[in-house]
């Protein structure tokens, strides 16, 4: 056993999202450009949980933009189809939710209030929106009402606030609870922090204490042991895991082991040979999902560095792997790796993916002066994302 030091005992009960029991109480965080049907399948093969689709913009959905409709792809065996919607207009959001119900597109809807991208916050969308509390409450309550006839549990995912002087998470959590959400997830950073620094697990504990509905904690879970620590520290009902599974879909096996076996669990640490098999499968699934070898391979390339992080693999081979254009080429290159190399202990517990620096949040003029203005922001819906 390498690295992970697990000393905790508490393991939560199954998480309930509406009538659906999630066991272990683990959610794959929606990640634009990552959590497509191929990646979700790869992760689902490792362990239980809820696996959220890439974010879908409500306006594009109701306008039935073909590219957007294509993104809502679920595998036949995907038992609990989970979709994240992003919207800034209560009526459009409700229409999108109704469409999901009518067309039977998903079994769970999450609303994104965490996007910190300047293009979005500049117009009052994403993580800027909960500040406008009346508009936020209208969006959530109309969405919950639209989901109800279809029995679709609706959740929200948000950040702590715009910055430390403009925190919204407790108030927004209470408003969402009042509106009837099934659960509330908190990425415990402000929009200003983006992905820098450490997630504030104390804030997750504060939210958990304030709400009666299930609370999901998000931020900086790199190993199953971190999930147990978060539960212990905050009392949350479940965890949401994003960057930790980039190039590590087996994290879901690790999380399942942690939640089922508790403190004494054996961390899942694949050898380089096992990693190579998963890399090959990931590429195959992407090619199947995109129905095109060239596009599948191009989309796959960004995952290579994450998979190999910490393994002693030469720079030339890494470079070639990150430039593949066919599955045969990938498998030929993977065959050059030494399958017996053990998982690198020093890659455990390390941040991966985005870790960018904090940045002042760009907001519409006067945004912070009027919390009760519920005018719908214009032009805040873009295809860009991040939470
Ligand atoms: C590449 C990438 C794309 C993301 N896209 C979304 C998104 O579409 N919706 C969302 O709510 N959060 C998005 N996020 C944020 C994650 O869901 C999660 O909240 C964040 O990464 C913090 O969790 P972590 O520390 O486990 O990574 C994204 C994050 C990354 C790294």
PDB file of N, CA, C and O in Angstrom, residues 17 20 22 49-51 74 77-82 107-108 153:
ATOM      1  N   UNK A  17     -31.310  11.105  -3.947  1.00  0.00           N
ATOM      2  CA  UNK A  17     -31.658  12.208  -4.851  1.00  0.00           C
ATOM      3  C   UNK A  17     -33.067  11.910  -5.319  1.00  0.00           C
ATOM      4  O   UNK A  17     -33.275  11.048  -6.177  1.00  0.00           O
ATOM      5  N   UNK A  20     -34.043   8.209  -5.761  1.00  0.00           N
ATOM      6  CA  UNK A  20     -32.897   7.434  -6.236  1.00  0.00           C
ATOM      7  C   UNK A  20     -31.798   7.391  -5.171  1.00  0.00           C
ATOM      8  O   UNK A  20     -31.295   8.434  -4.744  1.00  0.00           O
ATOM      9  N   UNK A  22     -28.110   6.777  -4.069  1.00  0.00           N
ATOM     10  CA  UNK A  22     -26.781   6.812  -4.685  1.00  0.00           C
ATOM     11  C   UNK A  22     -25.792   6.189  -3.703  1.00  0.00           C
ATOM     12  O   UNK A  22     -25.516   6.742  -2.649  1.00  0.00           O
ATOM     13  N   UNK A  49     -22.070   5.382  -8.308  1.00  0.00           N
ATOM     14  CA  UNK A  49     -22.191   6.823  -8.105  1.00  0.00           C
ATOM     15  C   UNK A  49     -23.103   7.421  -9.155  1.00  0.00           C
ATOM     16  O   UNK A  49     -23.762   6.706  -9.918  1.00  0.00           O
ATOM     17  N   UNK A  50     -23.132   8.740  -9.195  1.00  0.00           N
ATOM     18  CA  UNK A  50     -23.875   9.463 -10.232  1.00  0.00           C
ATOM     19  C   UNK A  50     -22.850  10.098 -11.145  1.00  0.00           C
ATOM     20  O   UNK A  50     -21.876  10.697 -10.669  1.00  0.00           O
ATOM     21  N   UNK A  51     -23.062   9.985 -12.442  1.00  0.00           N
ATOM     22  CA  UNK A  51     -22.076  10.457 -13.406  1.00  0.00           C
ATOM     23  C   UNK A  51     -22.730  11.525 -14.280  1.00  0.00           C
ATOM     24  O   UNK A  51     -23.563  11.220 -15.115  1.00  0.00           O
ATOM     25  N   UNK A  74     -26.541   9.370 -23.756  1.00  0.00           N
ATOM     26  CA  UNK A  74     -26.366   8.458 -22.621  1.00  0.00           C
ATOM     27  C   UNK A  74     -26.273   7.040 -23.150  1.00  0.00           C
ATOM     28  O   UNK A  74     -26.937   6.690 -24.126  1.00  0.00           O
ATOM     29  N   UNK A  77     -26.973   1.435 -20.866  1.00  0.00           N
ATOM     30  CA  UNK A  77     -26.943   0.901 -19.497  1.00  0.00           C
ATOM     31  C   UNK A  77     -26.732   1.996 -18.453  1.00  0.00           C
ATOM     32  O   UNK A  77     -26.440   1.714 -17.297  1.00  0.00           O
ATOM     33  N   UNK A  78     -26.894   3.245 -18.864  1.00  0.00           N
ATOM     34  CA  UNK A  78     -26.710   4.350 -17.925  1.00  0.00           C
ATOM     35  C   UNK A  78     -28.018   4.509 -17.151  1.00  0.00           C
ATOM     36  O   UNK A  78     -28.945   5.205 -17.594  1.00  0.00           O
ATOM     37  N   UNK A  79     -28.092   3.857 -15.992  1.00  0.00           N
ATOM     38  CA  UNK A  79     -29.353   3.721 -15.255  1.00  0.00           C
ATOM     39  C   UNK A  79     -29.927   5.044 -14.790  1.00  0.00           C
ATOM     40  O   UNK A  79     -31.135   5.256 -14.836  1.00  0.00           O
ATOM     41  N   UNK A  80     -29.109   5.955 -14.330  1.00  0.00           N
ATOM     42  CA  UNK A  80     -29.592   7.221 -13.775  1.00  0.00           C
ATOM     43  C   UNK A  80     -28.934   8.330 -14.583  1.00  0.00           C
ATOM     44  O   UNK A  80     -27.805   8.717 -14.322  1.00  0.00           O
ATOM     45  N   UNK A  81     -29.654   8.783 -15.601  1.00  0.00           N
ATOM     46  CA  UNK A  81     -29.072   9.732 -16.549  1.00  0.00           C
ATOM     47  C   UNK A  81     -29.088  11.135 -15.938  1.00  0.00           C
ATOM     48  O   UNK A  81     -30.142  11.683 -15.677  1.00  0.00           O
ATOM     49  N   UNK A  82     -27.896  11.673 -15.745  1.00  0.00           N
ATOM     50  CA  UNK A  82     -27.765  12.930 -15.024  1.00  0.00           C
ATOM     51  C   UNK A  82     -27.262  14.027 -15.969  1.00  0.00           C
ATOM     52  O   UNK A  82     -26.247  13.862 -16.644  1.00  0.00           O
ATOM     53  N   UNK A 107     -32.782  11.587 -16.077  1.00  0.00           N
ATOM     54  CA  UNK A 107     -33.470  11.212 -14.836  1.00  0.00           C
ATOM     55  C   UNK A 107     -33.143  12.167 -13.693  1.00  0.00           C
ATOM     56  O   UNK A 107     -33.699  12.053 -12.608  1.00  0.00           O
ATOM     57  N   UNK A 108     -32.194  13.056 -13.928  1.00  0.00           N
ATOM     58  CA  UNK A 108     -31.772  13.997 -12.889  1.00  0.00           C
ATOM     59  C   UNK A 108     -31.266  15.259 -13.580  1.00  0.00           C
ATOM     60  O   UNK A 108     -30.613  15.173 -14.623  1.00  0.00           O
ATOM     61  N   UNK A 153     -35.614  14.626  -9.947  1.00  0.00           N
ATOM     62  CA  UNK A 153     -35.001  15.411  -8.871  1.00  0.00           C
ATOM     63  C   UNK A 153     -34.097  16.499  -9.445  1.00  0.00           C
ATOM     64  O   UNK A 153     -33.341  16.254 -10.394  1.00  0.00           O
TER      65      UNK A 153
END
